[in-house]
Tab-separated table of N, CA, C and O in Angstrom:
chain	number	residue	atom	x	y	z
A	1	MET	N	14.507	10.260	5.299
A	1	MET	CA	15.313	10.181	3.915
A	1	MET	C	14.333	10.205	2.688
A	1	MET	O	13.222	9.421	2.648
A	2	PRO	N	14.463	11.026	1.969
A	2	PRO	CA	13.638	11.188	0.551
A	2	PRO	C	13.625	9.957	-0.163
A	2	PRO	O	14.840	9.174	-0.215
A	3	PHE	N	12.639	9.514	-0.653
A	3	PHE	CA	12.682	8.500	-1.716
A	3	PHE	C	11.557	8.661	-2.751
A	3	PHE	O	10.707	9.435	-2.447
A	4	ASN	N	11.670	7.565	-3.824
A	4	ASN	CA	10.565	7.826	-4.861
A	4	ASN	C	10.030	6.276	-4.984
A	4	ASN	O	10.873	5.367	-5.192
A	5	LEU	N	8.773	6.295	-4.909
A	5	LEU	CA	8.270	4.826	-5.041
A	5	LEU	C	8.695	3.956	-6.218
A	5	LEU	O	8.726	2.747	-6.295
A	6	LYS	N	8.888	4.750	-7.377
A	6	LYS	CA	9.226	4.147	-8.472
A	6	LYS	C	10.862	4.071	-8.797
A	6	LYS	O	11.357	3.519	-9.805
A	7	ASP	N	11.544	4.415	-7.768
A	7	ASP	CA	13.093	4.289	-7.691
A	7	ASP	C	13.625	3.496	-6.748
A	7	ASP	O	13.757	3.848	-5.609
A	8	GLU	N	13.886	2.098	-7.201
A	8	GLU	CA	14.315	1.299	-6.140
A	8	GLU	C	15.478	1.399	-5.550
A	8	GLU	O	15.699	1.200	-4.309
A	9	VAL	N	16.471	2.337	-6.053
A	9	VAL	CA	17.670	2.624	-5.561
A	9	VAL	C	17.378	3.602	-4.456
A	9	VAL	O	17.817	3.457	-3.234
A	10	SER	N	16.550	4.346	-4.380
A	10	SER	CA	16.132	5.312	-3.258
A	10	SER	C	15.450	4.464	-2.160
A	10	SER	O	15.538	4.864	-1.070
A	11	LEU	N	14.750	3.449	-2.443
A	11	LEU	CA	14.126	2.740	-1.629
A	11	LEU	C	14.896	2.066	-0.672
A	11	LEU	O	14.849	1.755	0.533
A	12	TYR	N	15.944	1.222	-1.413
A	12	TYR	CA	17.209	0.540	-0.761
A	12	TYR	C	17.838	1.421	0.140
A	12	TYR	O	17.922	0.973	1.407
A	13	LYS	N	18.093	2.668	-0.485
A	13	LYS	CA	18.755	3.643	0.562
A	13	LYS	C	17.864	3.995	1.900
A	13	LYS	O	18.583	4.161	3.037
A	14	ALA	N	16.742	4.202	1.668
A	14	ALA	CA	15.846	4.537	2.737
A	14	ALA	C	15.708	3.402	3.745
A	14	ALA	O	15.526	3.601	5.063
A	15	MET	N	15.727	2.229	3.297
A	15	MET	CA	15.721	1.119	4.252
A	15	MET	C	16.928	0.485	4.950
A	15	MET	O	17.128	-0.450	5.652
A	16	LYS	N	18.129	1.087	4.269
A	16	LYS	CA	19.503	0.401	4.528
A	16	LYS	C	19.775	-0.036	5.942
A	16	LYS	O	20.212	-1.135	6.182
A	17	TYR	N	19.495	0.837	6.942
A	17	TYR	CA	19.807	0.656	8.300
A	17	TYR	C	18.644	0.379	9.038
A	17	TYR	O	18.574	0.392	10.476
A	18	SER	N	17.355	-0.169	8.606
A	18	SER	CA	16.157	-0.280	9.261
A	18	SER	C	15.930	-1.570	9.783
A	18	SER	O	16.265	-2.489	8.974
A	19	ASN	N	15.382	-1.758	10.932
A	19	ASN	CA	14.836	-3.010	11.331
A	19	ASN	C	13.335	-3.217	11.250
A	19	ASN	O	12.734	-4.391	11.381
A	20	VAL	N	12.858	-2.131	11.086
A	20	VAL	CA	11.136	-1.871	10.929
A	20	VAL	C	10.862	-1.039	9.868
A	20	VAL	O	11.494	-0.012	10.032
A	21	VAL	N	9.904	-1.393	8.986
A	21	VAL	CA	9.579	-0.679	7.877
A	21	VAL	C	8.022	-0.591	8.135
A	21	VAL	O	7.411	-1.756	8.248
A	22	VAL	N	7.419	0.711	8.183
A	22	VAL	CA	6.063	0.641	7.897
A	22	VAL	C	5.493	1.464	6.701
A	22	VAL	O	5.974	2.599	6.403
A	23	ASN	N	4.727	0.782	5.919
A	23	ASN	CA	4.111	1.147	4.638
A	23	ASN	C	2.944	1.673	4.810
A	23	ASN	O	1.852	1.218	4.779
A	24	LEU	N	2.882	3.095	4.744
A	24	LEU	CA	1.617	3.947	4.941
A	24	LEU	C	1.191	4.403	3.496
A	24	LEU	O	0.180	5.474	3.677
A	25	ILE	N	2.084	4.196	2.484
A	25	ILE	CA	1.672	4.839	1.307
A	25	ILE	C	0.511	4.253	0.700
A	25	ILE	O	0.172	3.206	0.759
A	26	GLY	N	-0.451	5.370	0.287
A	26	GLY	CA	-1.719	4.845	-0.273
A	26	GLY	C	-2.269	6.348	-1.129
A	26	GLY	O	-1.793	7.268	-0.893
A	27	ARG	N	-3.153	5.863	-2.017
A	27	ARG	CA	-3.942	6.924	-2.784
A	27	ARG	C	-5.215	6.849	-2.762
A	27	ARG	O	-5.724	5.759	-2.579
A	28	ASP	N	-6.094	7.853	-2.509
A	28	ASP	CA	-7.525	7.885	-2.514
A	28	ASP	C	-8.013	8.117	-3.836
A	28	ASP	O	-9.140	8.144	-3.994
A	29	ASN	N	-7.320	8.404	-4.802
A	29	ASN	CA	-7.536	8.685	-6.278
A	29	ASN	C	-6.608	8.481	-7.255
A	29	ASN	O	-5.222	8.486	-6.839
A	30	ASN	N	-6.897	8.012	-8.484
A	30	ASN	CA	-5.892	7.983	-9.469
A	30	ASN	C	-5.352	9.201	-9.892
A	30	ASN	O	-6.013	10.370	-9.898
A	31	THR	N	-4.125	9.192	-10.302
A	31	THR	CA	-3.367	10.605	-10.781
A	31	THR	C	-2.669	10.263	-12.048
A	31	THR	O	-2.416	9.057	-12.357
A	32	PRO	N	-2.085	11.278	-12.826
A	32	PRO	CA	-1.352	10.948	-13.898
A	32	PRO	C	-0.112	10.273	-13.557
A	32	PRO	O	0.650	9.497	-14.483
A	33	ASN	N	0.432	10.524	-12.340
A	33	ASN	CA	1.722	9.940	-12.103
A	33	ASN	C	1.629	8.636	-11.329
A	33	ASN	O	2.400	7.844	-11.233
A	34	PHE	N	0.577	8.333	-10.488
A	34	PHE	CA	0.283	7.109	-9.573
A	34	PHE	C	-1.092	6.862	-9.708
A	34	PHE	O	-1.817	7.504	-9.141
A	35	SER	N	-1.331	5.507	-10.403
A	35	SER	CA	-2.576	4.925	-10.227
A	35	SER	C	-2.802	4.077	-8.812
A	35	SER	O	-1.850	3.884	-8.252
A	36	PHE	N	-3.840	3.533	-8.561
A	36	PHE	CA	-4.004	2.849	-7.538
A	36	PHE	C	-3.188	1.390	-7.847
A	36	PHE	O	-2.714	1.080	-6.696
A	37	GLN	N	-3.290	1.085	-8.845
A	37	GLN	CA	-2.345	-0.081	-9.141
A	37	GLN	C	-0.889	0.049	-8.845
A	37	GLN	O	-0.118	-0.647	-8.274
A	38	ASP	N	-0.435	1.418	-9.442
A	38	ASP	CA	1.048	1.666	-9.082
A	38	ASP	C	1.182	1.697	-7.543
A	38	ASP	O	2.300	1.248	-7.214
A	39	VAL	N	0.362	2.254	-6.766
A	39	VAL	CA	0.654	2.635	-5.345
A	39	VAL	C	0.284	1.290	-4.536
A	39	VAL	O	1.285	0.888	-3.681
A	40	HIS	N	-0.911	0.818	-4.590
A	40	HIS	CA	-1.366	-0.164	-3.702
A	40	HIS	C	-0.900	-1.662	-4.206
A	40	HIS	O	-0.747	-2.480	-3.175
A	41	VAL	N	-0.453	-1.758	-5.228
A	41	VAL	CA	-0.020	-3.185	-5.726
A	41	VAL	C	1.586	-3.128	-6.106
A	41	VAL	O	2.198	-3.749	-5.268
A	42	LYS	N	1.998	-2.452	-7.080
A	42	LYS	CA	3.383	-2.492	-7.637
A	42	LYS	C	4.111	-1.956	-6.305
A	42	LYS	O	5.184	-2.382	-6.202
A	43	GLY	N	3.861	-0.793	-5.947
A	43	GLY	CA	4.572	-0.120	-4.956
A	43	GLY	C	4.762	-0.841	-3.505
A	43	GLY	O	5.724	-0.921	-3.003
A	44	ALA	N	3.497	-1.477	-3.324
A	44	ALA	CA	3.517	-2.346	-1.934
A	44	ALA	C	4.427	-3.536	-2.364
A	44	ALA	O	5.210	-3.989	-1.225
A	45	ARG	N	4.448	-4.175	-3.330
A	45	ARG	CA	5.183	-5.265	-3.592
A	45	ARG	C	6.746	-4.845	-3.628
A	45	ARG	O	7.494	-5.561	-2.893
A	46	THR	N	7.163	-3.796	-4.111
A	46	THR	CA	8.390	-3.314	-4.133
A	46	THR	C	8.986	-2.935	-3.056
A	46	THR	O	9.996	-3.372	-2.585
A	47	ILE	N	8.077	-2.378	-2.020
A	47	ILE	CA	8.378	-2.126	-0.654
A	47	ILE	C	8.798	-3.381	0.047
A	47	ILE	O	9.904	-3.345	0.728
A	48	ALA	N	7.837	-4.456	-0.011
A	48	ALA	CA	7.948	-5.501	0.840
A	48	ALA	C	9.279	-6.315	0.186
A	48	ALA	O	9.976	-6.906	0.968
A	49	ARG	N	9.521	-6.361	-1.041
A	49	ARG	CA	10.680	-7.177	-1.461
A	49	ARG	C	11.926	-6.585	-0.965
A	49	ARG	O	12.792	-7.158	-0.490
A	50	ILE	N	12.108	-5.135	-1.275
A	50	ILE	CA	13.164	-4.551	-0.753
A	50	ILE	C	13.512	-4.637	0.720
A	50	ILE	O	14.570	-4.754	1.157
A	51	ALA	N	12.346	-4.589	1.393
A	51	ALA	CA	12.516	-4.900	2.963
A	51	ALA	C	13.102	-6.087	3.251
A	51	ALA	O	13.809	-6.210	4.066
A	52	ARG	N	12.592	-7.166	2.642
A	52	ARG	CA	13.075	-8.410	2.817
A	52	ARG	C	14.523	-8.588	2.404
A	52	ARG	O	15.255	-9.188	3.067
A	53	GLU	N	14.795	-8.056	1.283
A	53	GLU	CA	16.268	-8.340	0.644
A	53	GLU	C	17.116	-7.436	1.561
A	53	GLU	O	18.281	-7.448	1.600
A	54	SER	N	16.777	-6.341	2.151
A	54	SER	CA	17.448	-5.538	3.072
A	54	SER	C	17.655	-5.977	4.503
A	54	SER	O	18.342	-5.446	5.258
A	55	GLY	N	17.066	-7.096	4.700
A	55	GLY	CA	17.116	-7.585	6.154
A	55	GLY	C	16.145	-7.156	7.105
A	55	GLY	O	16.541	-7.304	8.435
A	56	VAL	N	15.366	-6.440	6.741
A	56	VAL	CA	14.418	-5.693	7.669
A	56	VAL	C	13.478	-6.981	8.531
A	56	VAL	O	13.065	-7.775	7.730
A	57	GLN	N	13.619	-6.724	9.763
A	57	GLN	CA	12.904	-7.670	10.640
A	57	GLN	C	11.682	-7.655	10.727
A	57	GLN	O	10.700	-8.748	10.987
A	58	ARG	N	10.879	-6.712	10.598
A	58	ARG	CA	9.412	-6.293	10.737
A	58	ARG	C	8.790	-5.407	9.764
A	58	ARG	O	9.305	-4.330	9.686
A	59	LEU	N	7.864	-5.791	8.889
A	59	LEU	CA	7.132	-4.956	8.004
A	59	LEU	C	5.699	-5.001	8.267
A	59	LEU	O	5.159	-5.734	8.750
A	60	ILE	N	5.401	-3.677	8.462
A	60	ILE	CA	4.044	-3.310	8.848
A	60	ILE	C	3.317	-2.508	7.609
A	60	ILE	O	3.894	-1.531	7.104
A	61	HIS	N	2.451	-3.064	7.179
A	61	HIS	CA	1.544	-2.677	5.976
A	61	HIS	C	0.234	-2.150	6.417
A	61	HIS	O	-0.684	-2.852	7.054
A	62	VAL	N	-0.074	-0.907	5.817
A	62	VAL	CA	-1.539	-0.421	6.335
A	62	VAL	C	-2.229	-0.524	4.894
A	62	VAL	O	-1.953	-0.085	3.990
A	63	SER	N	-3.383	-1.182	5.179
A	63	SER	CA	-4.281	-1.761	4.009
A	63	SER	C	-5.514	-0.921	4.105
A	63	SER	O	-5.595	0.449	4.655
A	64	ALA	N	-6.694	-1.260	4.371
A	64	ALA	CA	-8.018	-0.632	4.356
A	64	ALA	C	-9.096	-1.626	4.759
A	64	ALA	O	-9.213	-2.662	4.340
A	65	LEU	N	-9.961	-0.940	5.612
A	65	LEU	CA	-11.075	-1.712	6.258
A	65	LEU	C	-12.036	-2.080	4.939
A	65	LEU	O	-12.115	-1.244	4.190
A	66	ASN	N	-12.532	-3.316	5.002
A	66	ASN	CA	-13.364	-3.638	3.872
A	66	ASN	C	-12.908	-3.828	2.552
A	66	ASN	O	-13.515	-4.001	1.502
A	67	CYS	N	-11.571	-4.087	2.425
A	67	CYS	CA	-10.945	-4.216	1.180
A	67	CYS	C	-11.179	-5.681	0.741
A	67	CYS	O	-11.285	-6.534	1.708
A	68	ALA	N	-11.339	-6.089	-0.455
A	68	ALA	CA	-11.810	-7.459	-0.897
A	68	ALA	C	-11.344	-7.428	-2.470
A	68	ALA	O	-11.183	-6.479	-3.009
A	69	GLU	N	-11.306	-8.875	-2.778
A	69	GLU	CA	-11.056	-9.190	-4.306
A	69	GLU	C	-12.111	-8.394	-5.089
A	69	GLU	O	-11.599	-7.764	-6.036
A	70	LYS	N	-13.180	-8.639	-4.897
A	70	LYS	CA	-14.402	-8.013	-5.512
A	70	LYS	C	-15.149	-7.196	-4.549
A	70	LYS	O	-16.262	-7.938	-4.123
A	71	PRO	N	-14.880	-6.040	-4.125
A	71	PRO	CA	-15.818	-5.374	-3.270
A	71	PRO	C	-17.222	-5.161	-3.733
A	71	PRO	O	-17.494	-4.925	-4.953
A	72	GLN	N	-18.069	-5.223	-2.980
A	72	GLN	CA	-19.561	-5.220	-3.236
A	72	GLN	C	-19.671	-3.838	-3.748
A	72	GLN	O	-19.448	-2.849	-3.115
A	73	GLY	N	-20.540	-3.680	-4.780
A	73	GLY	CA	-20.983	-2.418	-5.214
A	73	GLY	C	-22.300	-1.879	-4.561
A	73	GLY	O	-23.313	-1.997	-4.972
A	74	ILE	N	-21.962	-1.123	-3.535
A	74	ILE	CA	-23.051	-0.520	-2.861
A	74	ILE	C	-23.175	0.898	-3.215
A	74	ILE	O	-24.240	1.267	-3.642
A	75	ILE	N	-22.119	1.757	-3.139
A	75	ILE	CA	-22.327	3.108	-3.540
A	75	ILE	C	-21.880	3.279	-5.075
A	75	ILE	O	-22.376	3.961	-5.796
A	76	LEU	N	-20.759	2.727	-5.290
A	76	LEU	CA	-20.148	2.539	-6.779
A	76	LEU	C	-20.705	1.330	-7.135
A	76	LEU	O	-20.467	0.074	-6.862
A	77	LYS	N	-21.215	1.333	-8.491
A	77	LYS	CA	-22.000	0.175	-9.211
A	77	LYS	C	-21.089	-1.016	-9.156
A	77	LYS	O	-21.671	-2.242	-8.932
A	78	ASN	N	-19.783	-0.785	-9.569
A	78	ASN	CA	-18.958	-2.142	-9.795
A	78	ASN	C	-18.057	-2.209	-8.697
A	78	ASN	O	-17.014	-2.830	-8.782
A	79	GLY	N	-18.241	-1.703	-7.574
A	79	GLY	CA	-17.438	-1.809	-6.220
A	79	GLY	C	-16.205	-0.860	-6.495
A	79	GLY	O	-16.060	-0.173	-7.397
A	80	SER	N	-15.521	-0.844	-5.349
A	80	SER	CA	-14.494	0.181	-5.261
A	80	SER	C	-13.182	-0.185	-5.694
A	80	SER	O	-12.622	-1.405	-5.266
A	81	GLN	N	-12.581	0.441	-6.668
A	81	GLN	CA	-11.358	0.007	-7.237
A	81	GLN	C	-10.150	0.278	-6.090
A	81	GLN	O	-9.195	-0.615	-6.004
A	82	PHE	N	-10.476	1.322	-5.318
A	82	PHE	CA	-9.455	1.593	-4.054
A	82	PHE	C	-9.442	0.105	-3.381
A	82	PHE	O	-8.430	-0.332	-2.945
A	83	LEU	N	-10.609	-0.172	-3.010
A	83	LEU	CA	-10.628	-1.486	-2.101
A	83	LEU	C	-10.086	-2.776	-2.605
A	83	LEU	O	-9.465	-3.558	-2.102
A	84	ALA	N	-10.258	-2.839	-3.962
A	84	ALA	CA	-9.808	-3.966	-4.683
A	84	ALA	C	-8.234	-4.019	-4.898
A	84	ALA	O	-7.613	-5.011	-4.417
A	85	THR	N	-7.771	-2.923	-5.110
A	85	THR	CA	-6.311	-2.698	-5.140
A	85	THR	C	-5.704	-2.868	-3.744
A	85	THR	O	-4.586	-3.423	-3.702
A	86	LYS	N	-6.192	-2.502	-2.777
A	86	LYS	CA	-5.739	-2.532	-1.396
A	86	LYS	C	-5.677	-3.998	-1.081
A	86	LYS	O	-4.641	-4.526	-0.451
A	87	TRP	N	-6.621	-4.831	-1.608
A	87	TRP	CA	-6.675	-6.174	-1.138
A	87	TRP	C	-5.772	-6.944	-1.906
A	87	TRP	O	-4.968	-7.657	-1.471
A	88	GLU	N	-5.445	-6.499	-3.382
A	88	GLU	CA	-4.498	-7.103	-4.079
A	88	GLU	C	-3.027	-6.907	-3.626
A	88	GLU	O	-2.276	-7.664	-3.686
A	89	GLY	N	-2.983	-5.541	-3.033
A	89	GLY	CA	-1.749	-5.331	-2.507
A	89	GLY	C	-1.298	-6.094	-1.257
A	89	GLY	O	0.010	-6.529	-1.221
A	90	GLU	N	-2.290	-6.359	-0.409
A	90	GLU	CA	-2.042	-7.369	0.691
A	90	GLU	C	-1.466	-8.700	0.181
A	90	GLU	O	-0.566	-9.351	0.751
A	91	GLN	N	-1.975	-9.235	-0.884
A	91	GLN	CA	-1.670	-10.620	-1.591
A	91	GLN	C	-0.279	-10.471	-1.823
A	91	GLN	O	0.692	-11.375	-1.638
A	92	VAL	N	0.079	-9.491	-2.490
A	92	VAL	CA	1.653	-9.455	-3.057
A	92	VAL	C	2.445	-9.181	-1.915
A	92	VAL	O	3.763	-9.496	-1.963
A	93	VAL	N	2.164	-8.304	-1.010
A	93	VAL	CA	2.930	-8.116	0.118
A	93	VAL	C	3.364	-9.488	1.063
A	93	VAL	O	4.453	-9.795	1.225
A	94	ARG	N	2.203	-10.114	1.026
A	94	ARG	CA	2.494	-11.598	1.635
A	94	ARG	C	3.254	-12.367	0.964
A	94	ARG	O	4.114	-13.094	1.676
A	95	GLU	N	3.334	-12.511	-0.412
A	95	GLU	CA	4.284	-13.276	-1.209
A	95	GLU	C	5.753	-12.881	-0.895
A	95	GLU	O	6.449	-13.726	-0.901
A	96	GLU	N	5.781	-11.421	-0.839
A	96	GLU	CA	7.274	-10.979	-0.820
A	96	GLU	C	7.924	-11.040	0.690
A	96	GLU	O	8.980	-11.198	0.861
A	97	PHE	N	7.113	-10.896	1.724
A	97	PHE	CA	7.293	-10.703	3.098
A	97	PHE	C	6.361	-11.533	3.843
A	97	PHE	O	5.251	-10.868	4.425
A	98	PRO	N	6.330	-12.856	4.129
A	98	PRO	CA	5.141	-13.644	4.489
A	98	PRO	C	4.998	-13.302	5.893
A	98	PRO	O	3.801	-13.483	6.360
A	99	ASP	N	5.859	-12.867	6.828
A	99	ASP	CA	5.596	-12.461	8.123
A	99	ASP	C	5.078	-11.019	8.464
A	99	ASP	O	5.227	-10.435	9.443
A	100	VAL	N	4.588	-10.406	7.442
A	100	VAL	CA	4.002	-9.087	7.424
A	100	VAL	C	2.980	-8.974	8.272
A	100	VAL	O	2.288	-9.734	8.653
A	101	THR	N	2.940	-7.892	9.080
A	101	THR	CA	1.818	-7.389	10.050
A	101	THR	C	0.972	-6.311	9.126
A	101	THR	O	1.507	-5.244	8.571
A	102	ILE	N	-0.357	-6.899	8.855
A	102	ILE	CA	-1.196	-6.017	8.040
A	102	ILE	C	-2.205	-5.302	8.989
A	102	ILE	O	-2.974	-5.963	9.695
A	103	PHE	N	-2.338	-3.931	8.987
A	103	PHE	CA	-3.340	-3.260	9.499
A	103	PHE	C	-4.430	-2.907	8.574
A	103	PHE	O	-4.290	-2.534	7.425
A	104	ARG	N	-5.835	-3.128	8.739
A	104	ARG	CA	-7.036	-2.618	8.105
A	104	ARG	C	-7.709	-1.605	8.821
A	104	ARG	O	-8.839	-1.655	9.331
A	105	PRO	N	-7.195	-0.217	8.918
A	105	PRO	CA	-7.920	0.868	9.535
A	105	PRO	C	-9.220	1.290	8.553
A	105	PRO	O	-9.271	1.245	7.661
A	106	SER	N	-10.081	1.760	9.451
A	106	SER	CA	-11.326	2.478	8.944
A	106	SER	C	-10.691	3.704	8.185
A	106	SER	O	-9.735	3.931	7.867
A	107	ASP	N	-11.510	4.674	8.112
A	107	ASP	CA	-11.256	5.937	7.504
A	107	ASP	C	-10.005	6.584	7.965
A	107	ASP	O	-9.670	6.624	9.186
A	108	VAL	N	-9.196	7.128	7.090
A	108	VAL	CA	-7.998	7.890	7.397
A	108	VAL	C	-8.142	9.161	7.058
A	108	VAL	O	-8.558	9.699	6.247
A	109	TYR	N	-7.789	9.992	8.121
A	109	TYR	CA	-7.889	11.531	7.979
A	109	TYR	C	-6.396	12.093	7.844
A	109	TYR	O	-5.511	11.686	8.352
A	110	GLU	N	-6.367	13.227	7.222
A	110	GLU	CA	-5.125	13.973	7.085
A	110	GLU	C	-5.516	15.340	7.270
A	110	GLU	O	-6.592	15.898	6.964
A	111	ILE	N	-4.606	16.206	7.911
A	111	ILE	CA	-4.606	17.753	7.807
A	111	ILE	C	-5.101	18.478	6.443
A	111	ILE	O	-4.525	17.905	5.448
A	112	GLY	N	-6.139	19.282	6.576
A	112	GLY	CA	-6.560	19.853	5.257
A	112	GLY	C	-7.732	18.952	4.489
A	112	GLY	O	-8.185	19.615	3.568
A	113	ARG	N	-8.033	18.000	5.118
A	113	ARG	CA	-9.008	17.182	4.237
A	113	ARG	C	-9.935	16.485	5.359
A	113	ARG	O	-9.617	15.998	6.407
A	114	ALA	N	-11.296	16.530	4.928
A	114	ALA	CA	-12.343	16.030	5.796
A	114	ALA	C	-12.233	14.537	6.212
A	114	ALA	O	-12.072	14.164	7.257
A	115	SER	N	-12.144	13.837	4.889
A	115	SER	CA	-12.038	12.388	5.049
A	115	SER	C	-11.666	11.882	3.721
A	115	SER	O	-11.971	12.320	2.833
A	116	CYS	N	-10.889	10.769	3.814
A	116	CYS	CA	-10.525	10.041	2.589
A	116	CYS	C	-11.630	8.904	2.322
A	116	CYS	O	-11.251	7.667	1.938
A	117	ARG	N	-12.717	9.276	2.616
A	117	ARG	CA	-13.957	8.253	2.409
A	117	ARG	C	-14.386	7.959	0.908
A	117	ARG	O	-14.807	6.816	0.637
A	118	GLU	N	-14.353	8.927	0.019
A	118	GLU	CA	-14.730	8.804	-1.246
A	118	GLU	C	-13.799	8.077	-2.127
A	118	GLU	O	-13.030	8.568	-2.517
A	119	ARG	N	-14.047	6.847	-2.157
A	119	ARG	CA	-12.964	5.861	-2.854
A	119	ARG	C	-13.541	5.498	-4.311
A	119	ARG	O	-14.654	4.905	-4.335
A	120	VAL	N	-12.845	5.856	-5.323
A	120	VAL	CA	-13.275	5.698	-6.835
A	120	VAL	C	-12.829	4.365	-7.200
A	120	VAL	O	-11.530	3.984	-7.007
């Protein structure tokens, strides 16, 4: 079922008859329409809240390996904003859906791209 992360009505419709919801939504770069904060924090919170309100029994949230409140700046001088917002997203998801299952996979690959490794 189509939905828009910024349209709560569409999210309610998508979860209406679900007993399990898997949040795989993430960005590896900021765009004019969706920032890291929009997707990893605000969107994750909204999905978790709507899942709880819809009576979903199990929420599975996919985060990122090495996410941290203040990621160490190894490659990027100030640390990775991607990893920081993934960590923040975990915190807000736990607030909304305390029994969430959180996965922290390493690199995620998709068709047409070598690796989503370069996190800004």
